[in-house]
Coordinates of C-alpha atoms in Angstrom, one line a residue:
X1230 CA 21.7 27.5 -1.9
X1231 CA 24.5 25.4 -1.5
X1232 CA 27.0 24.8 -4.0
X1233 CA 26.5 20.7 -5.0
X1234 CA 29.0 18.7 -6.3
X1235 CA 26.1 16.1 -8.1
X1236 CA 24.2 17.7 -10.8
X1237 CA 21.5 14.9 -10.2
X1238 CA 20.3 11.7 -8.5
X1239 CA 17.5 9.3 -9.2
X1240 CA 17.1 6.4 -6.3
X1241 CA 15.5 3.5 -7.8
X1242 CA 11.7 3.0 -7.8
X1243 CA 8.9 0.8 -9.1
X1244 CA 5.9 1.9 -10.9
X1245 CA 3.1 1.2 -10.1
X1246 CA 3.9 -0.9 -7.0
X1247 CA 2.0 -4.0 -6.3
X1248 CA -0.7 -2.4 -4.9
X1249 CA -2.3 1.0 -4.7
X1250 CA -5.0 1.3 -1.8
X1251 CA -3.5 3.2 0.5
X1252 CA 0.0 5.5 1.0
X1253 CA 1.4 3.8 3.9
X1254 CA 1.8 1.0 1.7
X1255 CA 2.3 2.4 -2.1
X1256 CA 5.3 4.7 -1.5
X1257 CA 7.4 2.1 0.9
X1258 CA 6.8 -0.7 -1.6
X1259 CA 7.5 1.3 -5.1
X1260 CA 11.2 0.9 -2.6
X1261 CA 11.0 -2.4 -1.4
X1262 CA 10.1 -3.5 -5.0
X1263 CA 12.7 -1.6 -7.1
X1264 CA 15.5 -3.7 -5.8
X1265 CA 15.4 -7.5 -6.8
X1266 CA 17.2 -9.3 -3.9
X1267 CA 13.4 -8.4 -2.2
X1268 CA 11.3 -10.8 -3.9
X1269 CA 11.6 -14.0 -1.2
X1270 CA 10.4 -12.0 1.3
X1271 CA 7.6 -9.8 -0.5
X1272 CA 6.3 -12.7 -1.7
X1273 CA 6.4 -14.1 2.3
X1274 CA 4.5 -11.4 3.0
X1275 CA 1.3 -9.8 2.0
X1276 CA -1.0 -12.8 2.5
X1277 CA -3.0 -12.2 5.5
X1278 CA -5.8 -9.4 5.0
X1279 CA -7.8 -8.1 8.1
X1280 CA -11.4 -6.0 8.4
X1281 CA -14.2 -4.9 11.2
X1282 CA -15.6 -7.4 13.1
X1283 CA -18.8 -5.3 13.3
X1284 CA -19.2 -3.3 10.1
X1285 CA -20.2 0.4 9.7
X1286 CA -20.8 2.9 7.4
X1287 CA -18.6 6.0 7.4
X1288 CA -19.0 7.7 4.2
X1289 CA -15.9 9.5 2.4
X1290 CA -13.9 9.6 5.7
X1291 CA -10.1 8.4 5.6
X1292 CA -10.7 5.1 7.5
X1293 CA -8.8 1.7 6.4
X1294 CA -11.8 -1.1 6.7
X1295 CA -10.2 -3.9 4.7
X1296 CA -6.7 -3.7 4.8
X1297 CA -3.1 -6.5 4.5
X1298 CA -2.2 -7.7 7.9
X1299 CA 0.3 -6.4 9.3
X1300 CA 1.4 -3.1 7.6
X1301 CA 5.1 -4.0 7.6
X1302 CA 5.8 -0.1 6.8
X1303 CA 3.7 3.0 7.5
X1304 CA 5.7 4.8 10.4
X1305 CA 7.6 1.8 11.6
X1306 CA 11.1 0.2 10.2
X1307 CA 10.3 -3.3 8.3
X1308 CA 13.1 -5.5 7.0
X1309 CA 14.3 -4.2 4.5
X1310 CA 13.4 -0.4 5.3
X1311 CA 14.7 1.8 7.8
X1312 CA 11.8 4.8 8.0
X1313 CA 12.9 8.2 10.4
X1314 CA 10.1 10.0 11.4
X1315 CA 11.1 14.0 10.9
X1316 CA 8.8 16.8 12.4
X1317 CA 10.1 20.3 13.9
X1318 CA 11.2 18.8 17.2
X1319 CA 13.6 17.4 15.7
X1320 CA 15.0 19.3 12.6
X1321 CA 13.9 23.3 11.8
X1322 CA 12.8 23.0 8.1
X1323 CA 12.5 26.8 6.5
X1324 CA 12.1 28.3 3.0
X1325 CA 15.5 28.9 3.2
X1326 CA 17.1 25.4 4.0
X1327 CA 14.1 22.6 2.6
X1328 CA 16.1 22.0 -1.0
X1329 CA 19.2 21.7 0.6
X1330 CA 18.0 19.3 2.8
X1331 CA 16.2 17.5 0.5
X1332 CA 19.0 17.3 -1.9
X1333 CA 21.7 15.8 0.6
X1334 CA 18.8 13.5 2.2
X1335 CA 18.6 12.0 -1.3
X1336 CA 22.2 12.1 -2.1
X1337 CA 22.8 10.0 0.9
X1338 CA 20.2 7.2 0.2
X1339 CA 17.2 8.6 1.6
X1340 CA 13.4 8.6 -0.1
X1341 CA 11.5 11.5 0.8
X1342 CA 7.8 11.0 2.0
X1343 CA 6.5 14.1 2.7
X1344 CA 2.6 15.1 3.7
X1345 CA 1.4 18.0 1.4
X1346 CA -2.0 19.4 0.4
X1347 CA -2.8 17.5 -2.7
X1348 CA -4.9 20.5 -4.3
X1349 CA -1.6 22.1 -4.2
X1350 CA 0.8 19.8 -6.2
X1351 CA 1.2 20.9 -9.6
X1352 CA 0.3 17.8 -11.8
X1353 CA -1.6 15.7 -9.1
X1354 CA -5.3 14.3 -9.7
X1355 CA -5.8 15.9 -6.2
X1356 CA -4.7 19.1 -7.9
X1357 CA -7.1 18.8 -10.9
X1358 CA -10.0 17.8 -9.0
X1359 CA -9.2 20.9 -6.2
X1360 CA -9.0 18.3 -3.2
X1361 CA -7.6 20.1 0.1
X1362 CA -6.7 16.9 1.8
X1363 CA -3.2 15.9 2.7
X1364 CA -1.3 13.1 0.6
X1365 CA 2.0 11.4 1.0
X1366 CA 4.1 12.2 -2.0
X1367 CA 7.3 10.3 -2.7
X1368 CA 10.2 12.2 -3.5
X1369 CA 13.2 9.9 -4.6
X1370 CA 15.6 12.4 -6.9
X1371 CA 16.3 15.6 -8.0
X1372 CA 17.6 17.4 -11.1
X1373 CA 19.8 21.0 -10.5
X1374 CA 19.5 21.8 -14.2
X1375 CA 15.9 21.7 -14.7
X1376 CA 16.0 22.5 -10.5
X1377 CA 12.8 19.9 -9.9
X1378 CA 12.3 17.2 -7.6
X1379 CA 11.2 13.3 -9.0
X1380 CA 8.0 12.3 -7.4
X1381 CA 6.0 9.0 -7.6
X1382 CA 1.9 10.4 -7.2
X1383 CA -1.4 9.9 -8.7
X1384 CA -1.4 12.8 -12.2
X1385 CA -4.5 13.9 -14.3
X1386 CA -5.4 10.5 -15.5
X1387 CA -5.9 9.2 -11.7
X1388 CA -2.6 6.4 -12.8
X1389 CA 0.2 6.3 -10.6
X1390 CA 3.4 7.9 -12.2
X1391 CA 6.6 9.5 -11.8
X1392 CA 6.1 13.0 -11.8
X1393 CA 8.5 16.3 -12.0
X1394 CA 7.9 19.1 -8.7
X1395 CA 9.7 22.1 -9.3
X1396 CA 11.8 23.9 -6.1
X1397 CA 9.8 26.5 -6.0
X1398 CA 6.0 24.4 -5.8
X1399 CA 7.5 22.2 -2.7
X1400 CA 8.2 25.6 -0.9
X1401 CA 5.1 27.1 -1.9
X1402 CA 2.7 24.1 -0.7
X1403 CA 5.1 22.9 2.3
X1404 CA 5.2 26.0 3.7
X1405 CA 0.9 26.8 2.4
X1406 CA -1.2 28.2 4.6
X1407 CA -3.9 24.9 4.1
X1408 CA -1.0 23.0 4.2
X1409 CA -0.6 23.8 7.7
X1410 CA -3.9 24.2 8.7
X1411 CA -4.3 20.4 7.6
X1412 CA -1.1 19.3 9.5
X1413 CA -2.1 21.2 12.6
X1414 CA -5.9 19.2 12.4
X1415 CA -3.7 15.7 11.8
X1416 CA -3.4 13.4 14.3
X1417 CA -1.4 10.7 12.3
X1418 CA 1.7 9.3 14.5
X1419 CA 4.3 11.2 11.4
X1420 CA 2.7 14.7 12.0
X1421 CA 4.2 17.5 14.3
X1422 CA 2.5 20.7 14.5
X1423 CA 4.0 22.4 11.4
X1424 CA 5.1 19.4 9.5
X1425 CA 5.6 15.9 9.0
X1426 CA 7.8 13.9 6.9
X1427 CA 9.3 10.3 6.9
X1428 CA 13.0 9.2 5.4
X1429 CA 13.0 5.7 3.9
X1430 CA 16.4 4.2 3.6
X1431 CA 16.4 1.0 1.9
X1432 CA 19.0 -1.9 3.5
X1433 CA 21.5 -3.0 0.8
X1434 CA 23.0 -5.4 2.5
X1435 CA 19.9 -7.4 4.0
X1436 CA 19.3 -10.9 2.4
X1437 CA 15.8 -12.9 2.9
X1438 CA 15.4 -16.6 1.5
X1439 CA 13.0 -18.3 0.2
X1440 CA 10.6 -18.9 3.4
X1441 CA 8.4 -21.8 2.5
X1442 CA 7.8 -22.6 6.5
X1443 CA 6.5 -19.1 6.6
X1444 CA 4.3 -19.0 3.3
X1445 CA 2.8 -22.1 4.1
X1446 CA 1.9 -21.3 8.3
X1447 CA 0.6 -17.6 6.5
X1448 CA -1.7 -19.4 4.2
X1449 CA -2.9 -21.5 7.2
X1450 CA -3.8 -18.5 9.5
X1451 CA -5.9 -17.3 6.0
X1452 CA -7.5 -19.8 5.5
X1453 CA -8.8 -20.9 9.2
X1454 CA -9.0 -17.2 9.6
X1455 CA -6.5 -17.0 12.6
X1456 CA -6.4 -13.9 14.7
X1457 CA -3.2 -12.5 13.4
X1458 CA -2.8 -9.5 15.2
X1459 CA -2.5 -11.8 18.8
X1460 CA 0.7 -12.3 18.0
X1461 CA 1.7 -8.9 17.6
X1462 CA 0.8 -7.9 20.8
X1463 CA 3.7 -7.5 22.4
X1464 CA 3.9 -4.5 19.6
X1465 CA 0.6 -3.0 19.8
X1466 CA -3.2 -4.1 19.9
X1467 CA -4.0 -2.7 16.4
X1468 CA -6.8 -4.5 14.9
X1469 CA -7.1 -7.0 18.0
X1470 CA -10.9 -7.0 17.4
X1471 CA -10.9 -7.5 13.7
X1472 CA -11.7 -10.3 12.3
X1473 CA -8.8 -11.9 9.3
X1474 CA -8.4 -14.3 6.7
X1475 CA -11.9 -15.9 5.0
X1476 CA -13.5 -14.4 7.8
X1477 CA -13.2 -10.8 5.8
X1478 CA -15.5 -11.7 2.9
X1479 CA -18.5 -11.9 5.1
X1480 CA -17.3 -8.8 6.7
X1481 CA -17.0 -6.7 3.7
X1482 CA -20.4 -8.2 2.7
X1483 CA -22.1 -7.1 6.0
X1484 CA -20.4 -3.5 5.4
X1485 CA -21.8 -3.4 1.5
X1486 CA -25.2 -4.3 2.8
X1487 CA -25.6 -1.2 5.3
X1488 CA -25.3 1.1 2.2
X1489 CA -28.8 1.5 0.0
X1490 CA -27.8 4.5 -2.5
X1491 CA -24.6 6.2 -0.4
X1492 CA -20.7 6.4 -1.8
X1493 CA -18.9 3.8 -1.0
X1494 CA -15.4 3.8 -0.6
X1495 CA -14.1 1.4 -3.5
X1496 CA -10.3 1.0 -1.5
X1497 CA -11.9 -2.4 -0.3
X1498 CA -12.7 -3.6 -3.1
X1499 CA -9.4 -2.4 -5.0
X1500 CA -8.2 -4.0 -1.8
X1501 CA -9.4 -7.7 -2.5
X1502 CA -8.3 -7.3 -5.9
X1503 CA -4.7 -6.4 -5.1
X1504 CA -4.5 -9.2 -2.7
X1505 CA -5.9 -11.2 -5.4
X1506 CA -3.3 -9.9 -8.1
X1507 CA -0.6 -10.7 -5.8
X1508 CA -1.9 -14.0 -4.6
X1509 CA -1.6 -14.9 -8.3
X1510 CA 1.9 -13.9 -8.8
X1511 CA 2.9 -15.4 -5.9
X1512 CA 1.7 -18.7 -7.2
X1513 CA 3.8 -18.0 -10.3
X1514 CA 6.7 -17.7 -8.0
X1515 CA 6.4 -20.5 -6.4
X1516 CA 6.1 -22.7 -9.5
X1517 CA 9.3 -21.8 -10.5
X1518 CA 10.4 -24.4 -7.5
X1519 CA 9.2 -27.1 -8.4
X1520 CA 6.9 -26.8 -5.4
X1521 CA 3.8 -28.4 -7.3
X1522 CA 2.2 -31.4 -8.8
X1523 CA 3.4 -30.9 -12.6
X1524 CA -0.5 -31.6 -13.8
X1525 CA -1.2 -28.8 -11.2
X1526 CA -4.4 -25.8 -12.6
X1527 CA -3.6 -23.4 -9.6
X1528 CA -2.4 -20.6 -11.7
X1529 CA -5.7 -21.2 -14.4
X1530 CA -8.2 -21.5 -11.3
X1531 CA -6.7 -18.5 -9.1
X1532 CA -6.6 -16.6 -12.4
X1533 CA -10.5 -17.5 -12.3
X1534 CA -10.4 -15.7 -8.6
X1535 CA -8.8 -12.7 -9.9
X1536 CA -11.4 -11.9 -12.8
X1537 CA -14.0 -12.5 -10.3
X1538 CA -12.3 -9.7 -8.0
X1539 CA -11.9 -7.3 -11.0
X1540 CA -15.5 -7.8 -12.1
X1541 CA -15.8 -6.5 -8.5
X1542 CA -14.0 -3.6 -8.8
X1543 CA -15.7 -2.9 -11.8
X1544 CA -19.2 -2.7 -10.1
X1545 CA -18.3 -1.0 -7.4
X1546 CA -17.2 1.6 -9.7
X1547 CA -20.7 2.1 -11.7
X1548 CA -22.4 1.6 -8.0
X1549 CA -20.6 4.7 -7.4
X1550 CA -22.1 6.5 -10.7
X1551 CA -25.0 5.5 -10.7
X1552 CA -26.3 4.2 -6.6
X1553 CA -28.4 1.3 -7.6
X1554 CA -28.5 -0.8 -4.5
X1555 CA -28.9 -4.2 -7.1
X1556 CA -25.0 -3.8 -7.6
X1557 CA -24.2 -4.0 -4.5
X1558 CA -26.0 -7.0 -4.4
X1559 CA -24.4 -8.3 -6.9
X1560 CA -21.0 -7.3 -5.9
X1561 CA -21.9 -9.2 -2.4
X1562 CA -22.9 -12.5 -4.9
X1563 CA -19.4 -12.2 -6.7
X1564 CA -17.6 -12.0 -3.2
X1565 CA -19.4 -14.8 -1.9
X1566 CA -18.0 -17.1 -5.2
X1567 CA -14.8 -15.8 -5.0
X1568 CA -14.5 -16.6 -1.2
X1569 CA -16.0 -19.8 -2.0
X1570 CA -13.6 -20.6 -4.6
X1571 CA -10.6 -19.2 -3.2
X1572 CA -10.7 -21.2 -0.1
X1573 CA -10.9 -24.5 -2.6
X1574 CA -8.2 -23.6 -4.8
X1575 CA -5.8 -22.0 -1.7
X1576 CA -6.4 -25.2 0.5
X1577 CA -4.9 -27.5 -2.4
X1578 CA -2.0 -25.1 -3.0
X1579 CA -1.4 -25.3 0.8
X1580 CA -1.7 -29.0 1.1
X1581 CA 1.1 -29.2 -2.0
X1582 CA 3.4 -26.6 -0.6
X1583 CA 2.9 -29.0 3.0
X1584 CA 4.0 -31.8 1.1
X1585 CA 6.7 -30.5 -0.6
X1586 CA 8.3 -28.9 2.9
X1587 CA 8.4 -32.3 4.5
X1588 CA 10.1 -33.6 1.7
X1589 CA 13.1 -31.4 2.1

């Protein structure tokens, strides 16, 4: 190894991150959100959701149904993240070079996102439950003393947290047998044939305002349930045939009512109530401005819409226990309240935040 002039280095993270559905979007946000000067333009983003127009059922397989439109990270740069994809056609990783890399990736500003088998990470739910199936893991520091990496994943209790992976377990799960095998059977856009692995560099020196104009036309497209992804594509025609805003409740409903006593993958659910959650706060944020009628009840009535989402969450957990199809119905009762209720309160904030935008 080579000799290194830092003993250690810890990039900053959040944790938990606003929301934990899925990787593409829990390790680049634990960035995004560790760094203050983000807030205008988090809170500009993640209001639009998306979903099938014509649901199905697909059992424990890794497939995104309800999901935030778009996913400003995943394999692609956003604003204030610059992501390099990595495989071998572009660097050789070995046993012999990976912590050196690692360590000067890290000591110049990079967050490590590396795909691993999760039965394999020392300390990882996926390692207590025994689950081959590849993970993003987010390494963002390193100690030479203790010689262990610092890395963000789900541990024993299934909570997100900030974990310690010795040298010596990254070479002996990135360099696995399984490991490969799963890699090799990948087809996500990060993957090469032996490995995959994204750098995250976060932009210092990028500024975003408060974007009212933007808030207010995002909140528009949700609630009429505009198309988003037709504008996007000049990009790509990802989710051009989903359906968006309001339109997802009855879409999730349809997709609930296909199942009588199968799993169900709860990420939609925990979906809806991380849109929720941040809904809420971004309501908070707002009212900081002044943006609102002073006798205003939209933080008391969302907070009614996120309760409703976490009793949803809830029962789609004890669905999952104990397959009585009568929870899903009543899941499908408490999403048609909370859509019902949503679009009320959401349509008054709106016409408030129009109001207050013409005035300036």
């Amino acid at each position: 190894m080579i000799k290194m002039e830092i003993s250690n280095k810890v990039l900053p993270i959040k944790c938990p991150p606003s929301s934990l559905v899925y990787g593409h979007i829990i390790n680049p946000l634990s960035i995004i959100e560790a760094y203050p000067n983000t807030i205008h333009w988090f809170f500009r983003n993640y209001i639009q959701l998306c979903a099938p127009a014509k649901p199905w059922k697909y059992g424990k397989e890794d497939v995104e149904y309800l999901n935030f439109y778009p996913k400003y990270y995943s394999d692609f740069s956003s604003f204030f993240l610059h992501a390099h994809n990595l495989n071998e056609g572009i660097i050789d990783i070995t046993e012999e070079n990976i912590i050196d890399l690692f360590i000067n990736w890290i000591n110049n500003d990079f967050y490590i996102q590396t795909f691993l088998n999760g039965a394999e990470v020392p300390q990882s739910h996926m390692e207590l439950i025994n689950l081959n199936e590849l993970n993003e893991f987010l390494i963002y520091g390193y100690d030479l003393d203790r010689q262990v990496f610092k890395m963000s994943s789900f541990d024993y209790e299934n909570h997100f947290s900030l974990l310690d992976l010795k040298f010596e377990d990254l070479k002996k799960v990135f360099f696995s047998k399984i490991n490969y095998e799963l890699i090799t059977q990948s087809n996500w856009i990060s993957l090469g044939k032996k490995y995959g692995l994204m750098l995250y560099k976060f932009n210092k020196s990028a500024e975003y305002p408060l974007d009212l104009s933007s808030i207010t036309s995002q909140l528009s497209d949700y609630l009429n349930s505009t198309n988003s992804a037709k504008s996007f594509t000049w990009l790509n025609r990802e989710k051009i045939d989903f359906v968006y805003g309001m339109d997802v409740y009855a879409s999730v409903c349809d997709w609930l009512n296909l199942h009588v006593d199968e799993y169900v993958d709860k990420r939609s659910i925990y979906g809806l109530w991380d849109h929720k959650n941040i809904m809420l706060e971004r309501i908070k944020y707002l009212s900081k401005y002044d943006l609102f009628a002073k006798d205003n009840k939209h933080k008391e009535n969302y907070t009614d819409i996120v309760n409703l989402a976490n009793k949803a969450r809830i029962l789609m957990l004890k669905y999952n226990v104990v397959r009585n199809r009568k929870i899903l119905l009543l899941i499908i009762s408490v999403l048609e309240e909370m859509r019902d209720k949503e679009f009320k309160v959401l349509s008054e904030i709106k016409k408030e935040l129009l109001q207050s935008f013409n005035q300036r």
